CSV table of C-alpha atoms and ligand atoms in Angstrom, one decimal:
chain,number,residue,atom,x,y,z
A,1,MET,CA,100.3,24.0,-23.8
A,2,VAL,CA,97.3,24.1,-21.5
A,3,CYS,CA,94.4,26.6,-21.0
A,4,LEU,CA,90.8,26.3,-19.9
A,5,GLY,CA,89.0,25.6,-23.1
A,6,ASN,CA,91.7,24.6,-25.5
A,7,ILE,CA,89.9,26.9,-27.9
A,8,CYS,CA,91.6,30.4,-27.7
A,9,ARG,CA,95.0,30.5,-26.0
A,10,SER,CA,96.6,27.0,-26.0
A,11,PRO,CA,95.8,26.4,-29.7
A,12,LEU,CA,97.7,29.6,-30.5
A,13,ALA,CA,100.6,28.4,-28.3
A,14,GLU,CA,100.7,25.0,-30.0
A,15,GLY,CA,100.7,26.6,-33.4
A,16,ILE,CA,103.3,29.3,-32.6
A,17,LEU,CA,105.7,26.8,-31.0
A,18,GLN,CA,105.2,24.2,-33.7
A,19,ASP,CA,106.0,26.9,-36.3
A,20,LYS,CA,109.3,27.7,-34.6
A,21,ILE,CA,110.1,24.0,-34.1
A,22,TYR,CA,109.6,23.5,-37.8
A,23,LYS,CA,111.7,26.5,-38.8
A,24,GLN,CA,114.5,25.5,-36.5
A,25,LYS,CA,114.3,21.9,-37.7
A,26,LEU,CA,113.9,20.6,-34.2
A,27,ASN,CA,112.4,17.2,-33.4
A,28,TRP,CA,110.3,18.3,-30.5
A,29,ILE,CA,106.6,17.3,-30.1
A,30,VAL,CA,104.1,20.0,-29.1
A,31,ASP,CA,100.5,19.5,-28.3
A,32,SER,CA,97.7,21.5,-26.5
A,33,ALA,CA,94.8,20.7,-24.2
A,34,GLY,CA,92.2,22.3,-22.0
A,35,THR,CA,91.4,21.6,-18.3
A,36,ALA,CA,87.7,21.8,-19.2
A,37,GLY,CA,85.8,19.7,-21.7
A,38,TYR,CA,83.3,22.2,-23.1
A,39,HIS,CA,84.6,22.2,-26.6
A,40,ILE,CA,86.1,18.7,-27.2
A,41,GLY,CA,86.5,17.9,-30.9
A,42,GLU,CA,86.1,21.5,-32.0
A,43,ALA,CA,88.6,23.5,-34.1
A,44,PRO,CA,90.2,26.6,-32.5
A,45,HIS,CA,88.1,29.8,-32.0
A,46,HIS,CA,87.7,31.7,-35.4
A,47,LEU,CA,89.6,34.7,-34.1
A,48,SER,CA,92.5,32.6,-32.9
A,49,GLN,CA,92.6,31.0,-36.4
A,50,LYS,CA,92.3,34.4,-38.0
A,51,VAL,CA,95.1,36.1,-36.0
A,52,ALA,CA,97.4,33.0,-36.4
A,53,LEU,CA,96.9,33.0,-40.2
A,54,GLN,CA,97.6,36.8,-40.3
A,55,ASN,CA,101.0,35.8,-38.8
A,56,GLY,CA,101.5,33.0,-41.3
A,57,ILE,CA,100.4,30.1,-39.1
A,58,ASN,CA,97.5,27.8,-40.0
A,59,ILE,CA,95.9,26.2,-36.9
A,60,SER,CA,92.7,25.1,-38.5
A,61,HIS,CA,93.5,21.4,-38.3
A,62,GLN,CA,93.7,21.4,-34.5
A,63,LYS,CA,91.0,19.6,-32.5
A,64,CYS,CA,90.2,20.5,-28.9
A,65,ARG,CA,91.0,17.9,-26.3
A,66,LYS,CA,91.0,17.7,-22.5
A,67,PHE,CA,94.2,17.6,-20.5
A,68,LEU,CA,94.7,14.0,-19.2
A,69,ARG,CA,96.6,12.8,-16.2
A,70,LYS,CA,99.0,10.8,-18.4
A,71,ASP,CA,100.1,14.0,-20.1
A,72,ILE,CA,102.3,14.8,-17.2
A,73,ILE,CA,104.1,11.5,-17.7
A,74,GLU,CA,104.3,11.7,-21.5
A,75,PHE,CA,105.5,15.3,-21.8
A,76,ASP,CA,108.7,16.8,-20.5
A,77,LYS,CA,107.2,20.2,-19.9
A,78,ILE,CA,103.6,21.5,-19.4
A,79,TYR,CA,103.0,25.2,-19.9
A,80,VAL,CA,99.8,26.7,-18.5
A,81,MET,CA,98.4,30.1,-19.3
A,82,ASP,CA,97.2,31.2,-15.8
A,83,GLU,CA,97.1,30.3,-12.1
A,84,GLU,CA,93.7,28.7,-12.5
A,85,ASN,CA,95.0,26.3,-15.2
A,86,TYR,CA,97.9,25.5,-12.9
A,87,ALA,CA,95.6,24.5,-10.0
A,88,GLU,CA,93.4,22.4,-12.3
A,89,VAL,CA,96.4,20.6,-13.9
A,90,LYS,CA,97.7,19.9,-10.4
A,91,SER,CA,94.3,18.5,-9.4
A,92,ILE,CA,93.9,16.3,-12.5
A,93,CYS,CA,97.4,14.9,-12.1
A,94,GLY,CA,96.8,13.6,-8.5
A,95,ASN,CA,99.8,11.6,-7.3
A,96,ASP,CA,101.5,11.9,-10.7
A,97,TRP,CA,101.9,15.7,-10.2
A,98,ASN,CA,105.4,16.8,-10.8
A,99,GLU,CA,106.0,20.5,-9.9
A,100,ASN,CA,109.3,20.6,-11.9
A,101,LYS,CA,107.5,19.9,-15.2
A,102,VAL,CA,104.7,22.6,-14.9
A,103,ASP,CA,105.1,26.4,-15.2
A,104,LEU,CA,103.2,29.5,-16.3
A,105,LEU,CA,104.1,30.1,-20.0
A,106,LEU,CA,105.0,33.7,-19.4
A,107,ASN,CA,107.7,32.8,-16.8
A,108,GLU,CA,109.8,31.9,-19.9
A,109,SER,CA,109.7,35.5,-21.2
A,110,TYR,CA,109.3,37.2,-17.7
A,111,PRO,CA,111.1,34.9,-15.3
A,112,ASN,CA,109.6,34.6,-11.8
A,113,GLU,CA,106.9,37.2,-12.4
A,114,ASN,CA,104.1,34.7,-12.5
A,115,ARG,CA,102.3,36.7,-15.3
A,116,SER,CA,99.2,35.2,-16.9
A,117,VAL,CA,98.1,35.1,-20.6
A,118,PRO,CA,94.7,36.7,-20.2
A,119,ASP,CA,91.6,34.9,-21.5
A,120,PRO,CA,90.5,36.6,-24.7
A,121,TRP,CA,87.2,34.5,-24.9
A,122,TYR,CA,84.9,37.3,-23.7
A,123,GLY,CA,86.6,40.2,-25.6
A,124,ASN,CA,87.1,41.4,-29.1
A,125,GLU,CA,89.8,40.7,-31.8
A,126,ASP,CA,92.3,43.1,-30.2
A,127,GLY,CA,92.6,40.7,-27.3
A,128,TYR,CA,93.6,37.9,-29.6
A,129,HIS,CA,96.4,40.0,-31.1
A,130,LYS,CA,97.7,40.9,-27.7
A,131,VAL,CA,97.6,37.2,-26.6
A,132,PHE,CA,99.4,36.2,-29.9
A,133,LYS,CA,102.3,38.7,-29.1
A,134,MET,CA,102.7,37.5,-25.5
A,135,ILE,CA,102.7,33.8,-26.5
A,136,ASN,CA,105.1,34.5,-29.4
A,137,GLU,CA,107.6,36.1,-27.1
A,138,ALA,CA,107.4,33.2,-24.6
A,139,CYS,CA,107.8,30.6,-27.4
A,140,GLU,CA,110.8,32.5,-28.8
A,141,ALA,CA,112.4,32.3,-25.3
A,142,ILE,CA,111.6,28.5,-25.0
A,143,ILE,CA,113.4,27.9,-28.4
A,144,LYS,CA,116.4,29.9,-27.3
A,145,LYS,CA,116.6,28.1,-23.9
A,146,TYR,CA,116.2,24.5,-25.0
A,147,LYS,CA,117.4,24.2,-28.6
B,201,4NP,P1,90.7,29.4,-23.6
B,201,4NP,O1,89.4,30.4,-23.6
B,201,4NP,O2,90.9,28.9,-22.2
B,201,4NP,O3,91.8,30.4,-23.9
B,201,4NP,O4,90.5,28.4,-24.7
B,201,4NP,C1,88.1,29.9,-23.2
B,201,4NP,C2,87.4,29.2,-24.1
B,201,4NP,C3,86.1,28.8,-23.8
B,201,4NP,C4,85.6,29.1,-22.5
B,201,4NP,C5,86.3,29.8,-21.6
B,201,4NP,C6,87.6,30.2,-22.0
B,201,4NP,N1,84.3,28.7,-22.2
B,201,4NP,O5,83.8,29.1,-21.1
B,201,4NP,O6,83.6,28.0,-23.0
């Protein structure tokens, strides 16, 4: 799960998918990262933590990290939140880029529509609730598709 800062959207995506993996007793590994390194080592944004917890998911243990070129080798699937993340991941991966592994997360819930998960960073708590709902639907679709 990849966004820009690994502070707002992708920590929610990691926590939401991890929760479903746990409930379905699947042995998948999920992680998240940001294409930028502004917040390395930090916990998720307090509003991402709050909204997750209101939905029964604790993401407070997560630590921000930057997306690495080797991630595209190590992971089967890379989900990005928006087109800018997609372009950044492509650039970071260089010759290891594999188009088949990378997709916009919302293409799982709205196939071929290339919708983005909007960045809630500059907005209020309402944006974090909206983002939670979008990511939750997409993660539900991922579980149904691959389990
Ligand atoms: P995210 O949101 O990509 O969903 O984690 C952002 C977090 C931090 C910044 C921008 C977006 N920032 O500019 O520091």
